[in-house]
CSV table of C-alpha atoms and ligand atoms in Angstrom, one decimal:
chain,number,residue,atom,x,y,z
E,1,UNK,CA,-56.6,9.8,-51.4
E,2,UNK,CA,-55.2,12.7,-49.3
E,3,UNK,CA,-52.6,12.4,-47.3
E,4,UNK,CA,-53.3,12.5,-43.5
E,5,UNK,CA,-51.5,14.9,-41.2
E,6,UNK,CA,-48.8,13.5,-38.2
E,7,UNK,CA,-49.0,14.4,-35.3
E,8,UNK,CA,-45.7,16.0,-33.7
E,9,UNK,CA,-44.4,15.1,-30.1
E,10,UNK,CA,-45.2,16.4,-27.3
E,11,UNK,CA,-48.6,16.4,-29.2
E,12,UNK,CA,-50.8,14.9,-25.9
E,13,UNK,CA,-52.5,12.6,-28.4
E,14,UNK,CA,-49.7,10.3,-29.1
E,15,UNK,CA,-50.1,8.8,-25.2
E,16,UNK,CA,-53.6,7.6,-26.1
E,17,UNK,CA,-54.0,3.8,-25.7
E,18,UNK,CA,-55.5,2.6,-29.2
E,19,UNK,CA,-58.2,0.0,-28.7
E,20,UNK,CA,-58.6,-3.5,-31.2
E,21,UNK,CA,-60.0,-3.0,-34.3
E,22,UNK,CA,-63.4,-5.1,-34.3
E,23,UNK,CA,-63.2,-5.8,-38.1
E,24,UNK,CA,-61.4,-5.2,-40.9
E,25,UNK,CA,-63.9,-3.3,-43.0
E,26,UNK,CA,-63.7,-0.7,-45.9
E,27,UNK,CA,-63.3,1.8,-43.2
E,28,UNK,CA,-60.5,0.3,-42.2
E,29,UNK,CA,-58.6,-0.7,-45.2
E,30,UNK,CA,-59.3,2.7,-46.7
E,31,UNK,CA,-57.5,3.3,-43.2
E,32,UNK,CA,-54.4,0.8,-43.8
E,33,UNK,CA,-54.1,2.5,-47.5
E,34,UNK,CA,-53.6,6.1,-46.3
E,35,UNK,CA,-51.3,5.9,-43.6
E,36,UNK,CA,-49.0,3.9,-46.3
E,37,UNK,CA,-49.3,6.6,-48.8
E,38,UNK,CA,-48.5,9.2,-46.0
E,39,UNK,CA,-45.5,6.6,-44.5
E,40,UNK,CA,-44.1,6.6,-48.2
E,41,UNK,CA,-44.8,10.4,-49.0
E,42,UNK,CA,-42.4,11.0,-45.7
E,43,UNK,CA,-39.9,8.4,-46.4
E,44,UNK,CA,-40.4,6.4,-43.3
E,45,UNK,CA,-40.1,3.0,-42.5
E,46,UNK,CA,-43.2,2.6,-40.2
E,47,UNK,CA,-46.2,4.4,-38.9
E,48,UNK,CA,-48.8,3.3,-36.3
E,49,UNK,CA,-52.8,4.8,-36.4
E,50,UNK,CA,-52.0,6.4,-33.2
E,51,UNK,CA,-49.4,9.2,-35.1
E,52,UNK,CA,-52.4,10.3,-37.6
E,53,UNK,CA,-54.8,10.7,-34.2
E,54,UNK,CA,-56.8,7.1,-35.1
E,55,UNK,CA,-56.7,5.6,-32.0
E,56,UNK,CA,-57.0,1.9,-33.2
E,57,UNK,CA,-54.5,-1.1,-33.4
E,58,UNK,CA,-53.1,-0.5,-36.9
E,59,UNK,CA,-49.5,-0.2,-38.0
E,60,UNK,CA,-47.5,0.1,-41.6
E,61,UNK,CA,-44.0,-1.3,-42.3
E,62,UNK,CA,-42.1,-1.1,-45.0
E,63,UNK,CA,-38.0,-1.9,-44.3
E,64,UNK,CA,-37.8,-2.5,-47.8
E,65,UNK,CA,-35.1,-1.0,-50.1
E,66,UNK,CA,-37.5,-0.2,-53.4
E,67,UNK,CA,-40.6,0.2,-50.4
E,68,UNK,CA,-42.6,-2.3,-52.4
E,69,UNK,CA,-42.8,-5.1,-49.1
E,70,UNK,CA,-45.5,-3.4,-47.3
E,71,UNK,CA,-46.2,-5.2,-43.6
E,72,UNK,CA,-50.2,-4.5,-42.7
E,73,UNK,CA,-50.3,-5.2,-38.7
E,74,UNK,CA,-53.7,-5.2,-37.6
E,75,UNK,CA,-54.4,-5.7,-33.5
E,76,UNK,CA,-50.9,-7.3,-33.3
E,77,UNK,CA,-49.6,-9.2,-30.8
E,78,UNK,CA,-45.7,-10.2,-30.0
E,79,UNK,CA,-45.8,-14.1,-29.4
E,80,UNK,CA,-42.2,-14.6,-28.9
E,81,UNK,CA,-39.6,-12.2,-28.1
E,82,UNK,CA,-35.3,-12.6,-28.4
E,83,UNK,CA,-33.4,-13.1,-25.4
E,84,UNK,CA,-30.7,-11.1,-27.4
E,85,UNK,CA,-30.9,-7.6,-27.4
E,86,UNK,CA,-29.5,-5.1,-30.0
E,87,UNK,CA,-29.1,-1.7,-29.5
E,88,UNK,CA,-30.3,0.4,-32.6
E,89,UNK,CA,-30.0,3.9,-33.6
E,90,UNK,CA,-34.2,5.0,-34.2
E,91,UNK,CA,-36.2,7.8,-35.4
E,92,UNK,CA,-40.0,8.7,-35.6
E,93,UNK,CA,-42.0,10.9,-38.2
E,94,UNK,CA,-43.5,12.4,-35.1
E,95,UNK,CA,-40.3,13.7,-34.0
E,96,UNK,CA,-38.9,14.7,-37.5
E,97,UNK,CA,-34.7,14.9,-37.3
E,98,UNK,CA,-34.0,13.0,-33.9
E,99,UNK,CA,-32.3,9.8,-33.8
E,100,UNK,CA,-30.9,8.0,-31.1
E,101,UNK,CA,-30.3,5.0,-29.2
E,102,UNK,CA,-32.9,2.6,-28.1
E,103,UNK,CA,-32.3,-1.2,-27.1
E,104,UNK,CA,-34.9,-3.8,-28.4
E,105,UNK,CA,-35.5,-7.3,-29.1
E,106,UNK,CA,-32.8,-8.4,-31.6
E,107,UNK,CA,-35.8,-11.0,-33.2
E,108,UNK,CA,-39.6,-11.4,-32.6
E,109,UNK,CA,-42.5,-12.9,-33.9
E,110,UNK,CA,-45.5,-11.2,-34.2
E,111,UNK,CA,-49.7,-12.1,-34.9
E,112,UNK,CA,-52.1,-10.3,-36.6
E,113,UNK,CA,-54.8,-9.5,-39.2
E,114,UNK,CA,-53.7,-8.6,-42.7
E,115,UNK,CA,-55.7,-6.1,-44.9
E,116,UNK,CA,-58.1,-9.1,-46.0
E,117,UNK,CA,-58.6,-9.8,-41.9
E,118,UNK,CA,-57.0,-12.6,-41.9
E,119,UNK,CA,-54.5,-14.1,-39.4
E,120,UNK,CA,-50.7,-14.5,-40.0
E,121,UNK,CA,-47.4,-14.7,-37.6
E,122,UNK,CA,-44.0,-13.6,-39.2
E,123,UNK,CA,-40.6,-13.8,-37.8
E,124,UNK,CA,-38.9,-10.3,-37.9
E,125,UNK,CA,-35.1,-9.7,-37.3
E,126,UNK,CA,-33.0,-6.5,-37.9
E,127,UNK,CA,-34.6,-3.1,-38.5
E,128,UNK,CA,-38.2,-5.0,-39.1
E,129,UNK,CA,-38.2,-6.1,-35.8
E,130,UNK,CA,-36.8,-3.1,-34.1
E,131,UNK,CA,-39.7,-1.4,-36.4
E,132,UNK,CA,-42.4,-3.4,-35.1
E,133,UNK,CA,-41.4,-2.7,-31.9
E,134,UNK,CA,-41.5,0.5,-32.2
E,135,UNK,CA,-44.7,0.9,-33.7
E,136,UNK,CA,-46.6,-1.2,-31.1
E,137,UNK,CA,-45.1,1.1,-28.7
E,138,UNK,CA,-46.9,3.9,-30.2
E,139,UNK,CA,-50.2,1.7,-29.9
E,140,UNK,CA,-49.4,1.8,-26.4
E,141,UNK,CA,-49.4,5.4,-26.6
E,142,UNK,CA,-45.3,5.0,-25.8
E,143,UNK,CA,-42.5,7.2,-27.6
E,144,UNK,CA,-39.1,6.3,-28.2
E,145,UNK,CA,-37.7,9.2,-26.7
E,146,UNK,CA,-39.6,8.0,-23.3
E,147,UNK,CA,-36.2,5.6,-23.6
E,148,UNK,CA,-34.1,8.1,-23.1
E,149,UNK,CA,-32.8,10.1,-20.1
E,150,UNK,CA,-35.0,12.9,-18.9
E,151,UNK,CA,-32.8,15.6,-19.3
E,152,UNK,CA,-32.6,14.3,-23.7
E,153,UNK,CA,-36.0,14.3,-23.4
E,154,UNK,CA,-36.9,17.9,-22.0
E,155,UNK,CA,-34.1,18.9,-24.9
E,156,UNK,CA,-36.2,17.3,-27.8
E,157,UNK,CA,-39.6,18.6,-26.4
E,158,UNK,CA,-38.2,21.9,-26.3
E,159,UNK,CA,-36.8,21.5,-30.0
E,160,UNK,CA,-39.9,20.4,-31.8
E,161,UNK,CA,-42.2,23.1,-30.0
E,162,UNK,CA,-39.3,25.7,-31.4
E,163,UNK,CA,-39.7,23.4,-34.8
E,164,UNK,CA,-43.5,24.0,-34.5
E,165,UNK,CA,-43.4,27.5,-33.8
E,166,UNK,CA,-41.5,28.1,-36.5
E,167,UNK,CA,-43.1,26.6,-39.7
E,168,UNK,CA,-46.4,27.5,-38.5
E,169,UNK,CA,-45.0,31.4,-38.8
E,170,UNK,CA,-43.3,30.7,-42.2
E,171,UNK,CA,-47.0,29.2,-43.2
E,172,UNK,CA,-48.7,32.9,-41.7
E,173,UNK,CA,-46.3,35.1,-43.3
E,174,UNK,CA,-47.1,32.6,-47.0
E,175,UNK,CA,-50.6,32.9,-46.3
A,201,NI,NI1,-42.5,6.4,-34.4
């Protein structure tokens, strides 16, 4: 299994809309298995389809110190939401070193299919929930950074293009 490549904000791709997966089939769990080998290979906590340009309702979590508690969300849904709020500090693998501050839900519970298809809820609190929220943002084709002020935003667009640039010249002048 290779792993698959992220896509980097602004890349256009990440505002698609993913659509339900209509079953949970070798395609997809071959799917599910990859994006948590890429997740782990780039020390993240969470990735949704949308990131490796799949355009379905899939996201990995895994909040877990030794990463061995993987969450499989498959067409989730949020079925309750906190009235408390938290304010978190987040980051995204599509926007490699930026961090900043995003207010979520402090708790949810979300619905969905595992890897076998089958249909669980799960109460999330902390950085799981904040996670989850995050990802199904992405479904949604939604960044974090969209959160914050324009003129942060137009800052971090501007940094990753430069970021871009850059590594794709170090690859030429390897090549
Ligand atoms: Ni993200």
């Amino acid at each position: 299994m290779s792993l698959l490549t992220i896509l980097r904000y602004p890349d256009p791709r990440l505002h698609k809309r993913a659509q339900p997966v209509a079953e949970v089939d070798a395609r997809i769990r071959r799917l599910v298995d990859g994006m948590l080998q890429t997740m782990y290979d780039a020390e993240g906590v969470g990735l949704a389809a949308t990131q490796v340009d799949v355009h379905e309702r899939v996201i990995v979590i895994d909040t877990s110190e030794k990463q061995d508690q993987a969450l499989i969300l498959i067409n989730p849904e949020l079925v309750w939401c906190s009235d408390e709020r938290v304010v978190g500090e987040e980051g995204c693998l599509s926007v490699p070193t930026v961090y900043d501050k995003v207010e979520r839900h402090a708790a949810v519970t979300v619905a969905a299919l595992d890897r076998d298809g089958h249909r669980y809820e799960r109460r999330v609190e902390g950085l799981t929930a904040v996670c989850v929220q995050h990802e199904m943002d992405h479904l949604l084709g939604k960044m974090f950074v969209e959160y914050l002020s324009p003129f942060k935003r137009d800052r971090i667009r501007t940094k990753m293009l430069k970021k871009t640039r850059e590594e794709q010249q170090e690859l030429r002048q390897r090549a």
